[in-house]
mmCIF file of C-alpha atoms and ligand atoms in Angstrom:
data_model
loop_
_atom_site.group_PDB
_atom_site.id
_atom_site.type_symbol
_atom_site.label_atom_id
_atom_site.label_comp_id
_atom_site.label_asym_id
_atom_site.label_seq_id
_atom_site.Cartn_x
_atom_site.Cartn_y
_atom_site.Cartn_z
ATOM 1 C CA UNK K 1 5.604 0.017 18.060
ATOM 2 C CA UNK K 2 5.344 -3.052 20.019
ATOM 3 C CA UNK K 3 2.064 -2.334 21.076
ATOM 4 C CA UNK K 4 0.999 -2.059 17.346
ATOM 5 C CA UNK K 5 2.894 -5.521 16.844
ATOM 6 C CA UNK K 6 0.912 -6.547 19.637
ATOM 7 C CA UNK K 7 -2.618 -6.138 18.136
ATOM 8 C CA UNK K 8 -1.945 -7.163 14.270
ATOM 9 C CA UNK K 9 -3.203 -10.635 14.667
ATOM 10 C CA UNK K 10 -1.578 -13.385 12.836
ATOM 11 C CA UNK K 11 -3.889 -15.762 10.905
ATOM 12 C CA UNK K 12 -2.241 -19.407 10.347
ATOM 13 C CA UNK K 13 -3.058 -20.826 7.319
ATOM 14 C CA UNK K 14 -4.949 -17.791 5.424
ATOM 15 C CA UNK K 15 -5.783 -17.551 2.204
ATOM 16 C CA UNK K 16 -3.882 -20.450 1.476
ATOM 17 C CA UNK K 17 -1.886 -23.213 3.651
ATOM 18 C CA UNK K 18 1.532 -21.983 4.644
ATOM 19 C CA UNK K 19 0.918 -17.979 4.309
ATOM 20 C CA UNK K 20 0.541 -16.296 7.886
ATOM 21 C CA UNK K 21 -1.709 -13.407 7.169
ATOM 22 C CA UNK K 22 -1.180 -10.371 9.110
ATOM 23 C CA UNK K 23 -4.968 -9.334 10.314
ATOM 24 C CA UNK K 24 -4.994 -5.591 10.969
ATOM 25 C CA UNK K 25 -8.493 -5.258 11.361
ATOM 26 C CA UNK K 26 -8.045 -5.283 15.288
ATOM 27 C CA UNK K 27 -5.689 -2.278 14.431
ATOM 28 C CA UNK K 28 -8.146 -0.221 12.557
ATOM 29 C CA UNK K 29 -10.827 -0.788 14.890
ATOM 30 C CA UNK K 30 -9.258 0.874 17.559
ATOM 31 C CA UNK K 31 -9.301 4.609 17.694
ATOM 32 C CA UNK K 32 -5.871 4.908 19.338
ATOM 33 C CA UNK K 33 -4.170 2.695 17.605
ATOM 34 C CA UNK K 34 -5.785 3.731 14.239
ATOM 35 C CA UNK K 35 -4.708 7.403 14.384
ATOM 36 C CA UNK K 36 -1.407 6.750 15.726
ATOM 37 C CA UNK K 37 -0.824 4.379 12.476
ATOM 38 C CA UNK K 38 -1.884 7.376 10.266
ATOM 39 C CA UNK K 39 0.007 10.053 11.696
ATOM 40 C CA UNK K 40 3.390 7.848 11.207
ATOM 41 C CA UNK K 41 2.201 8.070 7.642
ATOM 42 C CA UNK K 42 1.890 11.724 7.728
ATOM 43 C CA UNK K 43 5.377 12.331 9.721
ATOM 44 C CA UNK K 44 7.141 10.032 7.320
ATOM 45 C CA UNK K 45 6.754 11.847 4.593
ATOM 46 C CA UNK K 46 8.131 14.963 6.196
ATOM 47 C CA UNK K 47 8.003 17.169 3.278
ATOM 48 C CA UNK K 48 7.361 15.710 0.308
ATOM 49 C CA UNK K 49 5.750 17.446 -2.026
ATOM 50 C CA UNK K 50 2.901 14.521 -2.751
ATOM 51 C CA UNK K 51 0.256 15.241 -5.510
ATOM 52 C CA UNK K 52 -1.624 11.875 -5.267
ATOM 53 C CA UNK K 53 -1.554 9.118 -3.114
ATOM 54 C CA UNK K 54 -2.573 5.413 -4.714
ATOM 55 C CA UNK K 55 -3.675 2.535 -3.108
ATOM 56 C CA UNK K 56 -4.384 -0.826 -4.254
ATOM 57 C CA UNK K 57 -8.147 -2.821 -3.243
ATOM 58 C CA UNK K 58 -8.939 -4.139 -0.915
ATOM 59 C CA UNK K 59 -6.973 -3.414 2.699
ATOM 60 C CA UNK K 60 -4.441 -0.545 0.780
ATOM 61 C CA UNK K 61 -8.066 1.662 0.001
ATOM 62 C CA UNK K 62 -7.891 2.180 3.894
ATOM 63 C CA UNK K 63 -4.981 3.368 4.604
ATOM 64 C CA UNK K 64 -4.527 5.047 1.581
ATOM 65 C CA UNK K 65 -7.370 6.831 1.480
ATOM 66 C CA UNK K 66 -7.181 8.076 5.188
ATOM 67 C CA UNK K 67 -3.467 9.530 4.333
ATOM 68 C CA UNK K 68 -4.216 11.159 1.297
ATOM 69 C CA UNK K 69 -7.290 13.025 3.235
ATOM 70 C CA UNK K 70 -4.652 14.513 6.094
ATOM 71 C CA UNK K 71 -1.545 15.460 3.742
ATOM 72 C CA UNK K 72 -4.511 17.164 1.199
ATOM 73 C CA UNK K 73 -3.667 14.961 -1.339
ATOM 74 C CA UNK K 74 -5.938 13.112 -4.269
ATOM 75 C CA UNK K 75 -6.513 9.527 -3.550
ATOM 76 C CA UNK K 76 -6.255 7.095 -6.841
ATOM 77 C CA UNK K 77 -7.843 3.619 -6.614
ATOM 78 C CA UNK K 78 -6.009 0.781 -8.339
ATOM 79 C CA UNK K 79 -8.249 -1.876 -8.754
ATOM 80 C CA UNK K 80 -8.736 -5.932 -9.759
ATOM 81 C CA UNK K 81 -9.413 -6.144 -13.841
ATOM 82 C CA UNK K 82 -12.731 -5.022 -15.043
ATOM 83 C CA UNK K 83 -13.720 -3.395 -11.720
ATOM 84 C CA UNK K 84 -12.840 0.429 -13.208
ATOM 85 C CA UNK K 85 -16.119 1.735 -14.892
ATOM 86 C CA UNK K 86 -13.706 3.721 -17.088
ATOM 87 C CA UNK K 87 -10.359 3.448 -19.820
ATOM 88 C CA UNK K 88 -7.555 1.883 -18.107
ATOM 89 C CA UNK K 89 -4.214 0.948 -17.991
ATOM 90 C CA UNK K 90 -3.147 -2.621 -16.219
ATOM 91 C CA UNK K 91 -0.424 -4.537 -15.297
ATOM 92 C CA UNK K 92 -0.130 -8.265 -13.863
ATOM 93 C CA UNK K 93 2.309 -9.034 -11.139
ATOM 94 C CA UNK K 94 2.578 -12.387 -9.048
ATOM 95 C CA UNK K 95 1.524 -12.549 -5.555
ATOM 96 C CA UNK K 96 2.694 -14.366 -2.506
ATOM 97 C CA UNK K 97 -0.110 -16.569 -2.829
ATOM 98 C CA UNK K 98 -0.537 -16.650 -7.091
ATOM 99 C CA UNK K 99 -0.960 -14.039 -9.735
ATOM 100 C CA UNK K 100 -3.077 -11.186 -10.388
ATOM 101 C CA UNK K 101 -3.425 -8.256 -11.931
ATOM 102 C CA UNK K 102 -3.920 -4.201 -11.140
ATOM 103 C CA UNK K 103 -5.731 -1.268 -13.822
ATOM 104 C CA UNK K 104 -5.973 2.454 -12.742
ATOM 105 C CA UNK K 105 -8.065 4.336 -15.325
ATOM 106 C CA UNK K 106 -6.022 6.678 -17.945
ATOM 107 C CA UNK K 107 -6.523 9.846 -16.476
ATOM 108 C CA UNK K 108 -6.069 9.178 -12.799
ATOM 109 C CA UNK K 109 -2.284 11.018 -12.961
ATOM 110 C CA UNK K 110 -0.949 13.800 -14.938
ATOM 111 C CA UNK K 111 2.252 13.580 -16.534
ATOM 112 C CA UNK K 112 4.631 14.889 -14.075
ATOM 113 C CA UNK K 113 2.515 14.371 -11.229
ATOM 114 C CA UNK K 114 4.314 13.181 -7.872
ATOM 115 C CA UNK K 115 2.660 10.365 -6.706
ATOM 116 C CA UNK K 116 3.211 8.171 -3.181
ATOM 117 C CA UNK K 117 2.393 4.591 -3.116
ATOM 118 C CA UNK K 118 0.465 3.465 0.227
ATOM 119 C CA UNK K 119 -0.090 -0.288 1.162
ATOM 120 C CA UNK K 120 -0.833 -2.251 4.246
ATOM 121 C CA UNK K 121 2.215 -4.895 3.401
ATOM 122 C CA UNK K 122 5.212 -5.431 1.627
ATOM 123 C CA UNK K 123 5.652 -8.888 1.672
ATOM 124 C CA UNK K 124 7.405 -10.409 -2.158
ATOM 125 C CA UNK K 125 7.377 -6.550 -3.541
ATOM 126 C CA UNK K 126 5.642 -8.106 -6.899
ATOM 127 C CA UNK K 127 2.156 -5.763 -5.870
ATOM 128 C CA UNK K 128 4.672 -2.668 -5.064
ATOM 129 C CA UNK K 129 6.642 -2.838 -8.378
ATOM 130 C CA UNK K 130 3.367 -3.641 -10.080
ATOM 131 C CA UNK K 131 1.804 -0.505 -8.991
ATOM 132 C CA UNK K 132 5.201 1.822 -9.522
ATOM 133 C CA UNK K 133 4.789 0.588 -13.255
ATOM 134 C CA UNK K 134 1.226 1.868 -13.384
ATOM 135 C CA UNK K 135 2.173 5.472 -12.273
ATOM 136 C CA UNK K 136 5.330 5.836 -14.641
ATOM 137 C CA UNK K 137 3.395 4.302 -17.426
ATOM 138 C CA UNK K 138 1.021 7.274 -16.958
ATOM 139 C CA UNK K 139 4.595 9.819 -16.903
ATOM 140 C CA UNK K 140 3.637 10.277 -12.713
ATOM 141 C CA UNK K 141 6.621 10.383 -10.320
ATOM 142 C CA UNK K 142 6.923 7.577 -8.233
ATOM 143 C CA UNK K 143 8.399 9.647 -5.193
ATOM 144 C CA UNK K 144 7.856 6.728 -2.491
ATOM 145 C CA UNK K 145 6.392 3.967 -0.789
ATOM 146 C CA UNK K 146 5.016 3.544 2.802
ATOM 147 C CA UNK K 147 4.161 0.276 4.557
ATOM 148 C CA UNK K 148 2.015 -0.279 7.319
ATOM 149 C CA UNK K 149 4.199 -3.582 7.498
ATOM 150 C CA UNK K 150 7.278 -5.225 6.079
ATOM 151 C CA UNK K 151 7.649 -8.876 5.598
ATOM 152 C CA UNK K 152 11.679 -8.486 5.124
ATOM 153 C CA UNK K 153 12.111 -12.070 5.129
ATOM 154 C CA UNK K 154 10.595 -11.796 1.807
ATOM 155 C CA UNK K 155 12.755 -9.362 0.843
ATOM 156 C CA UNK K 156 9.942 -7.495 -1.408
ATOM 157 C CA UNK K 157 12.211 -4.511 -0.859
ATOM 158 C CA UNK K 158 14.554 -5.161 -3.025
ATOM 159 C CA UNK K 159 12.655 -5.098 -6.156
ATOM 160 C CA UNK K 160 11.729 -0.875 -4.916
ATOM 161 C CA UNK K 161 15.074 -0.442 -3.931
ATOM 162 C CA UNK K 162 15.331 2.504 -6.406
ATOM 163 C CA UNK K 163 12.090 4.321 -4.436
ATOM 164 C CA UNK K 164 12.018 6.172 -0.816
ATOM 165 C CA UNK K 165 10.665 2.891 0.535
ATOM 166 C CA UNK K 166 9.692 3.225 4.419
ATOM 167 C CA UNK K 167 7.653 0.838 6.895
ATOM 168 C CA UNK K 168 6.116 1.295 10.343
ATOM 169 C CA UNK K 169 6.738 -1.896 11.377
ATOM 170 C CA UNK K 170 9.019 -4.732 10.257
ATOM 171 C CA UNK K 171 8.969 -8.742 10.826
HETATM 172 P P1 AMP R 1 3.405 -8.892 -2.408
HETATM 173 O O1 AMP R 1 3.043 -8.555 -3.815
HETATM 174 O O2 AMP R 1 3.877 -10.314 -2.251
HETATM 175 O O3 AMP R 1 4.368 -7.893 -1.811
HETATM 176 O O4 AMP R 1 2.082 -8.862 -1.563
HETATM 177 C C1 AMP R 1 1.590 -7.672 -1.091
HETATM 178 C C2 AMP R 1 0.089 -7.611 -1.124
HETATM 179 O O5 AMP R 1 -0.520 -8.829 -0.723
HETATM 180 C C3 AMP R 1 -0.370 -6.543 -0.178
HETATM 181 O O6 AMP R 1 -1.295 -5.724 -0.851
HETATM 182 C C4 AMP R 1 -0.985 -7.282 0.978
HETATM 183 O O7 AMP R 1 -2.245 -6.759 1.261
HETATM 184 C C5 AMP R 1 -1.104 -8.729 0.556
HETATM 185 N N1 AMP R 1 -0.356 -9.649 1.412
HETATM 186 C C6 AMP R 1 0.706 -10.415 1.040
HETATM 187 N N2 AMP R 1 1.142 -11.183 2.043
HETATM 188 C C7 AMP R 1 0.366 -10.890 3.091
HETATM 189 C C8 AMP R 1 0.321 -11.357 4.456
HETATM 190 N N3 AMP R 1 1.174 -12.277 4.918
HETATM 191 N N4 AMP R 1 -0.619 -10.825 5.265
HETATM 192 C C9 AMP R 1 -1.482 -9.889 4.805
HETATM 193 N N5 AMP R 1 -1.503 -9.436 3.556
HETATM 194 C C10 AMP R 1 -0.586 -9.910 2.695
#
């Protein structure tokens, strides 16, 4: 754990003056490191039964996508407005640094369908309880979240505190 802490690099100042952006690129680029982030994400899920596995663009696609390929799950993409070539659904949340908005297309989840939510940080929770509204407005089952990192300063968690909410590590 401390060795993960140890190569996230902190970026002063980035996008915006005040935010320290957590940089995991250094993390990703190392094998070691890498796989040991993604099997946490596979362990802490014990055994869920997981249908689909969304992630939000850019950094979540990573992660989310690598998970969803071990547990044999499907991977959904929820994406910036007008990026989805098809029908979608969207909903606007506010940001640590401004506002934005997420759309999934229609048919990415099946009523009924359990779906885990897979990001690289909780920091203000706005993204996280933007996304959870995506999946129920579709009828999926929100059955979790998982974190790469928590910013619990920022206390994001407490607008998920109804979900499984779980990070690998916290700041
Ligand atoms: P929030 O909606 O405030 O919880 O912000 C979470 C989203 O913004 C995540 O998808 C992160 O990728 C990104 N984010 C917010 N704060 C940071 C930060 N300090 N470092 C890196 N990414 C961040």
């Amino acid at each position: 754990m401390e060795e993960l802490k140890s190569i996230i690099r902190d970026i002063p100042d980035f996008p915006k003056a005040g935010i320290i952006f957590k940089d995991i690129t250094p993390l990703l680029g190392n094998p070691k490191h890498f796989r040991k982030t993604i099997k946490w994400f596979e362990d802490s899920v014990e055994d869920l039964k997981i249908d689909k596995i969304l992630g939000a663009e850019a950094r979540g696609f990573i992660l989310a996508a690598t998970v969803a390929y071990k547990l044999k799950a499907g991977f959904i993409p929820a994406r910036k407005p007008k990026k989805l070539p098809y029908k979608t659904i969207s909903q606007s949340f506010a940001l640590e640094y401004g506002t934005d908005s997420f759309e999934i297309h229609i048919d990415s989840i099946a009523k009924g369908e359990n779906v885990l939510i897979v990001d690289d940080v909780l920091a203000t929770g706005g993204t996280a309880e933007a996304l959870a509204k995506l999946v129920e407005q579709l009828g999926g089952n929100v059955i979790g979240f998982r974190f790469l990192i928590e910013l619990s300063f920022l206390n994001g968690k407490s607008k998920i505190s109804k979900y499984d909410v779980k990070s690998l590590i916290t700041y």
